[in-house]
Coordinates of C-alpha atoms in Angstrom, one line a residue:
M288 CA 163.1 107.3 106.0
G289 CA 162.6 104.9 108.9
K290 CA 159.4 103.6 110.2
K291 CA 157.4 106.2 112.2
V292 CA 156.6 105.1 115.7
T293 CA 153.5 106.5 117.4
P294 CA 154.0 108.3 120.7
S295 CA 151.6 106.1 122.5
T296 CA 153.6 103.0 122.0
S297 CA 157.2 104.2 121.6
P298 CA 159.5 103.3 124.4
I299 CA 161.6 106.3 123.4
E300 CA 158.8 108.6 124.5
E301 CA 158.6 106.9 127.8
H302 CA 162.4 107.3 128.1
H303 CA 162.2 111.0 127.4
R304 CA 159.6 111.5 130.1
V305 CA 162.1 110.0 132.6
V306 CA 165.2 111.8 131.4
D307 CA 163.3 115.1 131.7
F308 CA 164.3 115.0 135.3
I309 CA 167.9 114.3 134.6
D310 CA 170.5 115.4 132.1
Q311 CA 170.3 112.8 129.3
S312 CA 173.6 113.7 127.7
T313 CA 175.5 113.4 131.0
Y314 CA 173.7 110.2 131.9
S315 CA 174.4 108.6 128.5
W316 CA 178.0 109.7 128.5
N317 CA 178.6 108.3 131.9
L318 CA 176.9 105.1 130.9
E319 CA 179.1 104.8 127.8
R320 CA 182.2 105.1 129.9
L321 CA 180.9 102.5 132.3
R322 CA 180.3 100.1 129.4
Q323 CA 183.9 100.3 128.2
N324 CA 185.2 99.0 131.5
V325 CA 182.4 96.9 133.0
P326 CA 180.5 94.0 131.5
E327 CA 176.9 94.7 130.3
A328 CA 175.3 92.6 133.0
E329 CA 177.1 94.5 135.7
V330 CA 176.3 97.9 134.1
Q331 CA 172.6 97.1 134.4
A332 CA 173.0 96.0 138.0
I333 CA 175.0 99.1 138.9
C334 CA 172.8 101.6 137.2
K335 CA 169.6 99.8 138.0
I336 CA 168.3 100.4 134.5
P337 CA 164.8 99.0 133.9
A338 CA 164.7 96.3 131.2
G339 CA 161.9 98.2 129.3
F340 CA 164.1 101.2 128.8
Q341 CA 167.2 99.3 127.4
T342 CA 166.0 99.4 123.8
A343 CA 165.2 103.1 124.2
L344 CA 168.7 103.9 125.3
E345 CA 170.2 102.0 122.3
A346 CA 167.9 103.9 119.9
S347 CA 169.0 107.2 121.4
Q348 CA 172.7 106.4 120.9
M349 CA 172.1 105.7 117.2
T350 CA 170.9 109.3 116.6
S351 CA 174.3 110.9 117.3
A352 CA 173.6 113.9 115.1
N353 CA 170.6 114.8 117.3
H354 CA 172.2 113.5 120.5
H355 CA 171.5 116.8 122.4
Q356 CA 168.1 117.4 121.0
R357 CA 164.8 116.3 122.6
P358 CA 161.6 115.5 120.8
Q359 CA 158.9 118.1 120.7
T360 CA 156.6 116.0 122.8
G361 CA 159.2 116.0 125.7
L362 CA 159.2 119.8 125.7
L363 CA 155.4 119.9 125.9
A364 CA 155.4 117.5 128.8
T365 CA 158.0 119.6 130.6
S366 CA 156.1 122.8 130.1
R367 CA 152.9 121.1 131.4
L368 CA 154.7 119.9 134.5
R369 CA 156.1 123.3 135.2
S370 CA 152.7 124.9 134.8
C371 CA 151.2 122.4 137.3
V372 CA 154.0 123.1 139.8
T373 CA 153.5 126.9 139.4
S374 CA 149.7 126.5 139.9
L375 CA 150.2 124.4 143.0
F376 CA 152.6 127.0 144.4
L377 CA 150.1 129.8 143.7
L378 CA 147.3 127.9 145.3
L379 CA 149.3 127.3 148.5
L380 CA 150.3 130.9 148.6
L381 CA 146.7 132.0 148.3
L382 CA 145.6 129.6 151.2
Y383 CA 148.4 131.0 153.4
V384 CA 147.3 134.6 152.7
L385 CA 143.7 133.8 153.5
Y386 CA 144.6 132.0 156.8
S387 CA 146.9 134.8 157.9
S388 CA 144.3 137.5 157.2
S389 CA 141.7 135.5 159.2
L390 CA 144.0 135.6 162.3
I391 CA 144.6 139.3 162.0
L392 CA 141.0 140.4 161.2
L393 CA 138.9 138.0 163.2
P394 CA 139.2 137.9 167.1
P395 CA 139.7 134.6 168.9
S396 CA 136.5 133.2 170.3
C397 CA 137.9 130.4 172.4
P398 CA 137.1 130.7 176.1
L399 CA 139.3 129.5 178.9
P400 CA 138.9 125.9 179.8
S401 CA 136.8 125.5 183.0
T402 CA 139.8 124.0 184.8
L403 CA 141.8 127.1 184.2
Q404 CA 139.0 129.4 185.2
K405 CA 138.8 127.6 188.5
S406 CA 142.5 127.8 189.1
T407 CA 142.5 131.6 188.5
S408 CA 140.2 132.1 191.4
S409 CA 142.4 130.4 194.0
S410 CA 145.9 131.2 192.8
T411 CA 148.0 134.4 192.7
T412 CA 149.8 133.1 189.6
L413 CA 147.5 133.4 186.6
P414 CA 147.9 132.1 183.1
L415 CA 147.8 134.7 180.3
P416 CA 144.1 135.2 179.6
L417 CA 142.6 135.1 176.1
T418 CA 141.1 138.6 175.8
N419 CA 138.5 139.6 173.2
Y420 CA 139.4 143.1 172.0
S421 CA 136.2 143.8 170.1
K422 CA 134.4 147.0 171.0
G423 CA 131.3 145.2 171.9
N424 CA 132.9 143.1 174.6
Q425 CA 135.1 145.8 176.1
Q426 CA 132.4 147.0 178.5
E427 CA 131.5 143.5 179.5
Q428 CA 135.1 142.7 180.7
E429 CA 135.8 142.8 184.4
P430 CA 139.3 143.5 185.7
I431 CA 141.2 140.5 187.1
I432 CA 141.7 141.0 190.8
L433 CA 144.4 138.9 192.4
P434 CA 143.5 137.7 195.9
Q435 CA 145.5 139.5 198.5
K436 CA 147.6 137.2 200.6
S437 CA 147.4 137.9 204.3
L438 CA 150.7 139.4 205.4
R439 CA 150.1 138.6 209.1
Y440 CA 148.8 135.7 211.1
D441 CA 147.1 135.6 214.5
T442 CA 150.1 134.2 216.3
E443 CA 150.1 134.8 220.1
A444 CA 152.6 134.0 222.8
K445 CA 150.7 130.9 223.8
H446 CA 151.4 129.4 220.3
I447 CA 155.2 129.6 220.9
V448 CA 157.2 127.0 222.9
F449 CA 160.7 127.9 224.0
C450 CA 163.5 125.3 224.1
I451 CA 166.2 126.7 226.4
A452 CA 169.6 125.0 226.4
A453 CA 171.2 125.4 229.8
S454 CA 174.2 124.1 231.8
S455 CA 173.9 122.9 235.4
S456 CA 177.2 124.5 236.3
L457 CA 176.0 128.0 235.3
W458 CA 172.3 127.6 236.2
D459 CA 172.3 129.6 239.5
K460 CA 173.6 132.7 237.7
R461 CA 171.9 132.5 234.4
K462 CA 168.4 131.6 235.6
E463 CA 168.2 135.3 236.7
Y464 CA 168.3 136.3 233.0
L465 CA 165.4 133.9 232.4
K466 CA 163.3 135.4 235.1
L467 CA 163.5 138.8 233.4
W468 CA 161.4 137.9 230.4
W469 CA 159.6 134.7 231.4
K470 CA 155.9 135.1 232.1
P471 CA 154.5 131.9 233.7
K472 CA 150.9 132.5 232.7
E473 CA 151.7 133.5 229.1
T474 CA 154.8 131.7 227.9
R475 CA 155.4 128.0 227.5
G476 CA 158.7 126.1 227.2
V477 CA 161.2 123.7 228.7
V478 CA 164.8 124.2 230.0
W479 CA 167.0 121.3 229.0
L480 CA 170.0 120.7 231.4
D481 CA 172.8 118.1 231.4
K482 CA 171.8 117.0 234.9
R483 CA 169.4 117.7 237.7
V484 CA 169.6 120.9 239.7
R485 CA 168.0 122.1 242.9
T486 CA 164.9 124.2 242.4
R487 CA 162.9 126.4 244.7
R488 CA 159.2 126.8 245.0
N489 CA 157.5 129.8 243.5
E490 CA 160.4 130.5 241.2
K491 CA 159.0 132.0 238.0
L492 CA 160.8 129.6 235.7
P493 CA 159.7 127.2 233.0
E494 CA 159.7 123.4 233.3
I495 CA 163.1 121.9 233.9
R496 CA 164.1 118.6 232.2
V497 CA 167.3 116.6 231.7
S498 CA 168.4 115.9 228.1
G499 CA 168.4 112.4 226.8
S500 CA 171.6 110.4 226.4
T501 CA 173.8 111.1 223.4
A502 CA 176.4 108.3 224.0
K503 CA 175.5 106.6 220.7
F504 CA 176.5 109.7 218.6
K505 CA 180.0 110.3 217.4
Y506 CA 181.8 113.6 218.2
T507 CA 185.2 114.2 216.7
N508 CA 185.8 118.0 217.0
R509 CA 188.7 118.5 219.3
Q510 CA 187.9 122.2 219.9
G511 CA 184.3 121.7 220.9
D512 CA 182.3 119.9 223.5
R513 CA 180.0 116.9 223.3
S514 CA 177.2 119.0 225.0
A515 CA 176.5 120.3 221.4
L516 CA 174.9 117.0 220.6
R517 CA 172.3 117.2 223.3
I518 CA 171.6 120.9 222.7
S519 CA 171.0 120.3 219.0
R520 CA 168.3 117.7 219.9
A521 CA 166.4 120.1 222.2
V522 CA 163.7 121.0 219.6
S523 CA 163.0 117.3 218.8
E524 CA 162.9 116.4 222.5
T525 CA 160.4 119.2 223.2
L526 CA 158.3 118.1 220.2
R527 CA 158.0 114.6 221.7
L528 CA 156.4 116.0 224.8
G529 CA 153.2 116.4 222.8
M530 CA 152.2 119.9 223.7
K531 CA 149.0 121.1 222.1
D532 CA 148.3 124.2 219.9
V533 CA 151.9 124.8 219.0
R534 CA 152.9 126.8 216.0
W535 CA 156.5 127.6 216.6
F536 CA 159.5 126.2 218.6
V537 CA 162.0 128.9 219.6
M538 CA 165.6 127.8 220.5
G539 CA 167.7 129.9 222.8
D540 CA 170.5 129.8 225.4
D541 CA 170.3 130.4 229.1
D542 CA 172.1 133.7 228.7
T543 CA 169.7 134.9 226.0
V544 CA 167.0 137.5 226.8
F545 CA 163.9 137.5 224.6
M546 CA 161.5 140.4 224.0
V547 CA 158.4 138.1 223.8
E548 CA 156.0 140.7 222.4
N549 CA 158.4 141.5 219.6
L550 CA 159.1 137.9 218.9
V551 CA 155.3 137.4 218.4
R552 CA 155.3 140.4 216.0
V553 CA 158.1 138.9 213.9
L554 CA 156.6 135.4 213.7
S555 CA 153.2 136.7 212.9
K556 CA 154.6 137.6 209.5
Y557 CA 155.0 134.0 208.5
D558 CA 152.7 131.1 207.8
H559 CA 153.2 128.6 210.6
N560 CA 151.8 125.9 208.4
Q561 CA 154.8 126.1 206.1
L562 CA 158.4 125.0 206.6
Y563 CA 160.2 128.0 208.2
Y564 CA 163.7 128.4 209.8
V565 CA 163.9 131.9 211.1
G566 CA 166.9 133.5 212.7
S567 CA 170.0 135.6 212.1
S568 CA 173.7 135.4 211.5
S569 CA 176.6 136.6 213.7
E570 CA 178.0 140.1 213.9
S571 CA 181.4 138.6 213.3
H572 CA 182.3 138.1 209.6
I573 CA 184.9 135.5 210.6
Q574 CA 182.3 133.5 212.6
N575 CA 180.0 133.5 209.7
I576 CA 182.8 132.3 207.4
F577 CA 183.8 129.6 209.9
F578 CA 180.3 128.3 210.4
S579 CA 178.0 129.6 207.7
Y580 CA 176.1 132.6 206.6
A581 CA 173.2 130.3 206.0
M582 CA 173.1 129.3 209.7
A583 CA 171.0 130.8 212.4
F584 CA 173.2 131.3 215.5
G585 CA 171.5 129.6 218.5
G586 CA 172.6 132.1 221.1
G587 CA 170.6 134.8 219.4
G588 CA 167.8 132.4 219.0
F589 CA 166.0 130.9 216.1
A590 CA 162.4 129.8 215.4
I591 CA 161.3 126.6 213.6
S592 CA 157.7 126.2 212.5
Y593 CA 155.8 123.1 213.8
P594 CA 155.7 121.3 210.4
L595 CA 159.4 121.7 210.0
A596 CA 160.0 120.4 213.6
M597 CA 158.0 117.3 212.7
E598 CA 160.2 116.7 209.7
L599 CA 163.3 117.4 211.7
E600 CA 162.4 114.9 214.5
K601 CA 162.0 112.1 211.9
M602 CA 165.5 112.4 210.6
Q603 CA 167.7 114.3 213.1
D604 CA 169.3 111.4 214.8
R605 CA 170.5 110.0 211.5
C606 CA 171.5 113.5 210.3
I607 CA 173.6 114.1 213.4
Q608 CA 175.5 110.8 212.8
R609 CA 176.6 112.1 209.4
Y610 CA 178.3 115.2 210.9
P611 CA 180.6 114.1 213.8
G612 CA 183.2 116.8 213.0
L613 CA 181.0 119.9 213.4
Y614 CA 181.7 122.2 216.3
G615 CA 178.4 123.2 217.9
S616 CA 174.7 122.6 218.0
D617 CA 173.5 125.3 215.7
D618 CA 175.7 124.2 212.8
R619 CA 174.4 120.7 213.2
M620 CA 170.9 122.1 213.1
Q621 CA 171.7 124.0 209.9
A622 CA 173.2 120.8 208.3
C623 CA 169.9 119.0 208.9
M624 CA 168.0 122.0 207.5
A625 CA 170.1 121.8 204.4
E626 CA 169.2 118.1 204.0
L627 CA 165.6 119.0 204.3
G628 CA 166.0 121.8 201.8
V629 CA 164.8 124.6 204.1
P630 CA 166.9 127.9 203.8
L631 CA 167.4 130.4 206.6
T632 CA 164.9 133.2 206.7
K633 CA 166.9 136.1 208.2
E634 CA 165.4 138.4 210.8
P635 CA 168.0 141.0 212.0
G636 CA 166.2 141.4 215.4
F637 CA 167.7 138.2 216.7
H638 CA 171.1 139.3 218.1
Q639 CA 173.9 136.8 218.7
Y640 CA 176.2 139.7 219.7
D641 CA 179.6 138.0 219.1
V642 CA 181.4 141.1 220.4
Y643 CA 183.1 142.3 223.6
G644 CA 182.8 145.6 225.3
N645 CA 180.1 148.3 225.2
L646 CA 176.9 147.7 223.3
L647 CA 176.1 151.5 223.0
G648 CA 177.1 151.6 219.4
L649 CA 174.9 148.7 218.4
L650 CA 171.9 149.4 220.5
G651 CA 172.1 153.2 219.9
A652 CA 171.8 152.5 216.1
H653 CA 169.5 149.6 216.0
P654 CA 168.2 148.6 212.6
I655 CA 164.6 149.3 211.7
T656 CA 163.2 146.0 212.9
P657 CA 161.8 144.8 216.3
L658 CA 164.4 144.0 218.9
V659 CA 163.8 140.3 219.6
S660 CA 166.8 139.0 221.6
I661 CA 170.1 139.9 223.2
H662 CA 172.8 137.3 223.8
H663 CA 176.2 136.9 225.5
L664 CA 175.1 139.0 228.5
D665 CA 178.0 137.6 230.5
V666 CA 180.5 138.8 227.9
V667 CA 179.4 142.4 227.1
D668 CA 179.3 145.3 229.5
P669 CA 176.1 146.2 231.3
I670 CA 173.9 148.2 228.9
F671 CA 173.4 150.9 231.4
P672 CA 176.4 152.5 233.3
Q673 CA 176.8 152.1 237.0
M674 CA 174.5 149.0 237.0
K675 CA 175.0 145.3 237.0
Q676 CA 173.7 143.4 234.0
V677 CA 170.6 141.9 235.5
Q678 CA 169.6 145.3 237.0
A679 CA 170.3 147.1 233.8
L680 CA 168.1 144.6 231.8
H681 CA 165.3 145.0 234.3
H682 CA 165.6 148.7 234.0
L683 CA 165.3 148.4 230.2
F684 CA 162.1 146.2 230.4
E685 CA 160.5 148.7 232.8
S686 CA 161.3 151.6 230.6
T687 CA 159.8 150.1 227.5
K688 CA 156.8 148.2 228.9
D689 CA 154.3 150.8 227.6
D690 CA 155.6 150.5 224.0
S691 CA 157.8 147.4 223.5
A692 CA 157.4 147.7 219.7
S693 CA 159.4 150.9 219.7
M694 CA 162.2 149.6 221.9
M695 CA 165.6 150.7 220.7
Q696 CA 164.2 152.3 217.5
Q697 CA 166.6 155.1 216.4
S698 CA 165.4 158.5 215.3
I699 CA 167.7 161.2 213.9
C700 CA 167.0 164.9 214.2
F701 CA 168.9 168.2 213.9
D702 CA 168.8 171.5 215.8
R703 CA 169.7 174.0 213.0
R704 CA 170.1 177.0 215.2
R705 CA 172.5 175.3 217.6
Q706 CA 174.1 173.1 214.9
W707 CA 173.4 169.9 216.8
S708 CA 172.9 166.4 215.6
I709 CA 170.5 164.4 217.9
T710 CA 169.8 160.7 217.9
V711 CA 167.2 159.0 220.1
S712 CA 167.2 155.3 220.7
W713 CA 163.8 155.1 222.4
G714 CA 163.8 153.6 225.8
Y715 CA 167.6 153.5 226.0
V716 CA 169.6 156.6 225.2
V717 CA 169.6 160.1 223.7
Q718 CA 172.8 161.4 222.1
I719 CA 173.6 165.0 221.3
I720 CA 176.6 165.7 219.0
R721 CA 178.0 169.1 218.2
G722 CA 178.0 169.8 214.5
V723 CA 175.9 168.4 211.7
M724 CA 176.4 164.8 210.7
S725 CA 174.6 163.1 207.8
P726 CA 172.0 160.5 208.6
R727 CA 174.1 158.0 206.6
E728 CA 176.8 158.4 209.3
L729 CA 174.5 158.5 212.3
E730 CA 172.7 155.3 211.3
M731 CA 175.9 153.4 211.4
P732 CA 176.9 151.8 214.7
T733 CA 180.0 153.4 216.3
R734 CA 182.7 150.9 217.2
T735 CA 182.3 151.0 221.0
F736 CA 183.0 147.3 221.0
L737 CA 185.6 144.8 219.8
N738 CA 184.9 141.8 217.6
W739 CA 184.8 138.2 218.8
Y740 CA 188.5 137.8 218.4
K741 CA 189.3 141.0 220.4
R742 CA 190.8 142.9 217.5
A743 CA 190.1 146.5 216.6
D744 CA 189.6 145.5 213.0
F745 CA 186.5 147.1 211.4
T746 CA 186.7 144.7 208.4
A747 CA 185.8 141.8 210.8
Y748 CA 182.2 142.8 211.1
S749 CA 179.3 141.7 208.9
F750 CA 177.8 145.2 208.7
N751 CA 179.0 148.8 208.3
T752 CA 180.4 150.6 211.3
R753 CA 182.1 154.0 211.9
P754 CA 184.9 154.8 214.3
V755 CA 184.5 156.5 217.6
T756 CA 185.4 160.1 217.0
R757 CA 188.7 161.4 218.2
H758 CA 187.7 165.0 217.9
P759 CA 187.0 166.4 221.4
C760 CA 184.2 168.6 220.2
Q761 CA 182.3 165.8 218.5
K762 CA 182.2 163.4 221.4
P763 CA 178.5 162.7 222.0
F764 CA 176.7 163.7 225.2
L765 CA 174.9 160.7 226.5
F766 CA 171.5 160.8 228.3
Y767 CA 170.3 157.4 229.4
V768 CA 166.7 156.7 230.2
K769 CA 165.9 157.2 233.9
S770 CA 162.2 156.7 234.1
S771 CA 159.2 156.2 231.8
Q772 CA 155.5 156.6 232.6
Y773 CA 152.3 156.7 230.6
D774 CA 150.2 159.8 231.1
K775 CA 146.5 159.0 230.5
G776 CA 145.6 162.7 230.2
R777 CA 148.1 163.5 227.5
K778 CA 147.9 160.0 226.1
Q779 CA 151.6 160.0 225.9
I780 CA 154.6 158.3 227.4
I781 CA 156.8 160.6 229.4
G782 CA 160.4 159.5 229.4
V783 CA 163.1 161.2 231.4
Y784 CA 166.7 160.7 230.2
A785 CA 169.5 161.8 232.5
R786 CA 173.0 162.7 231.5
D787 CA 175.8 160.3 232.4
Q788 CA 177.8 162.6 234.7
K789 CA 180.7 160.1 234.9
D790 CA 181.3 160.4 231.1
P791 CA 184.1 163.0 230.8
H792 CA 184.2 165.6 228.0
P793 CA 187.4 167.3 227.1
Y794 CA 187.7 171.0 226.4
C795 CA 186.3 172.1 223.0
R796 CA 187.4 175.2 221.2
W797 CA 184.4 175.5 218.9
Q798 CA 182.5 178.8 219.3
M799 CA 179.1 177.2 219.5
N800 CA 176.5 176.1 222.0
S801 CA 177.4 173.2 224.1
P802 CA 174.9 170.6 225.6
D803 CA 177.0 170.4 228.8
K804 CA 174.4 172.7 230.6
I805 CA 171.6 170.1 230.1
D806 CA 171.3 167.5 232.8
S807 CA 168.0 165.9 231.7
I808 CA 165.9 165.4 228.6
V809 CA 162.1 164.8 228.7
V810 CA 160.8 162.8 225.7
L811 CA 157.1 162.7 224.9
K812 CA 155.8 159.9 222.8
R813 CA 152.5 158.4 221.9
P814 CA 152.4 154.6 222.1
D815 CA 152.5 152.8 218.7
T816 CA 152.0 149.1 219.4
Q817 CA 150.9 148.5 215.8
R818 CA 153.9 150.1 214.1
W819 CA 155.1 146.8 212.7
N820 CA 151.6 145.8 211.5
K821 CA 151.4 148.6 209.0
D822 CA 152.2 146.6 205.9
G823 CA 153.4 148.6 202.9
E824 CA 153.8 151.8 204.9
V825 CA 157.0 153.6 205.7
N826 CA 157.3 154.0 209.5
I827 CA 158.1 157.7 209.7
A828 CA 158.7 158.0 213.4
S829 CA 156.7 160.6 215.3
V830 CA 159.8 161.6 217.0
L831 CA 161.0 165.2 217.5
K832 CA 159.5 168.4 216.2
R833 CA 161.7 169.8 213.5
L834 CA 164.4 171.4 215.5
G835 CA 165.2 173.8 212.7
Q836 CA 161.8 175.3 212.9
V837 CA 160.4 174.6 216.4
D838 CA 163.1 174.5 219.0
P839 CA 162.7 172.2 222.0
M840 CA 162.1 174.0 225.3
Y841 CA 165.3 174.5 227.2
S842 CA 165.8 175.5 230.8
Y843 CA 169.1 175.7 232.7
D844 CA 169.2 171.9 233.1
L845 CA 166.2 170.5 231.1
A846 CA 165.3 170.0 227.5
I847 CA 161.8 168.8 226.5
F848 CA 161.5 166.9 223.2
D849 CA 158.0 166.2 221.8
F850 CA 157.7 162.9 219.8
Q851 CA 155.0 164.3 217.5
G852 CA 156.7 166.0 214.6
Y853 CA 158.7 164.9 211.7
C854 CA 162.1 163.4 211.7
I855 CA 164.3 160.8 210.0
H856 CA 163.7 157.3 211.2

């Protein structure tokens, strides 16, 4: 029997407390193999064995019979440690359960910070509110009402300044277009020419100025003209004149006709204090590809808000120098807009009209938007037959002066008994077609025109079109507006539309009523100058009475349509 060592002083007990966390047999076996090949000093250095444990390791090796047995005191220590770990785990689990139950059973009582409460009263974007769902507080809650943003602004014609790009060589002819829509006491603007021209007194024209020199700017496009440089700077040069109370600058060409009232209606939708670049693309898909779908074509006109014009004026000269290879003025303008980070806001009422031929198909199926401008008046046919272009445009303005908001707005109706399809482009033309056509077809413009490259290719347009019918029985009967007058007693506009007698109609074999006996159509309509101010409402046109139920009144040569019933618009 060896000498008994007390647990409190035995290093073996200390050793067993350490090896409880490792496998002693594996540790000792690996240590023995290491001793056979490595000196003792290096073994201690490699294994980093504490000096106090060395004697304990030697004593454990001497008891080879009980090499894999641990003393009873080691087992007791292990069980105590495991019980402590288990207790700790149970305690943490209990705390987690209590915390989770408090989140589920108790409502949050944290109010919104005062800074957030202030921000919710002035912003339409609200953070997610912390809501108390207890029954006692449900009655005290008030619904969150978002402030309604004003959809219209009090913009008037006096707030708009026109920047008209003109050529001295074409001025004598094109100034007549300008006289059609210019109102000296209402409109403001400047005509920018390449050189001085002769003017007459009492001509109702805007101020005429000569553009500044562009000799310092490079221009390398062989297909274009250097005049694009001076035209692109028209807005900046107009801004430098220092006009007061300006909200919008509107760019246009000398062969562009603006409907000023409708322009005001369109711009009233936008906040003039923000950066806006408003216009439209070309009707030609190829033109949009060649230039950009993100570009407003200058012939159709575009509008720039005053703050954007200020930013443009600061950098435009440097911007122009970076794009010497561009073709025209409007693509240079769009390049500068891209550098300023301002995208194009599209308004389809600005019409570039990159087409040739008859505009009947386009104007007879105008989109549901105010007609703002018409361009390329020297290229397209007169909009009314047997008239020159200036005379035809003057006739259009006279016919729509009592309700310019409804100009060219298309309405589609059907006469069920006679099996007719009828479209009305108010202030312009009424078309009667034998047979029933779907509204989907009738709202598409007929291809009475050619694209900008004079090809009869319907894929070259940036919008849907339909072909001119070849069937002799479905050729439309055209009734152009002849006169228009407001009747104070009836509170209606009485419009008379006369048939185009020089438009031939081939023989039709269909056994059905023909409109060829009608020479004139009278259209009755109540003025609706606020039609574009009805935000959120669908403008169901008060157009024709339902022809399937209440027929229009026919005489031998006259049909009367009353714009008061229901129809597709």
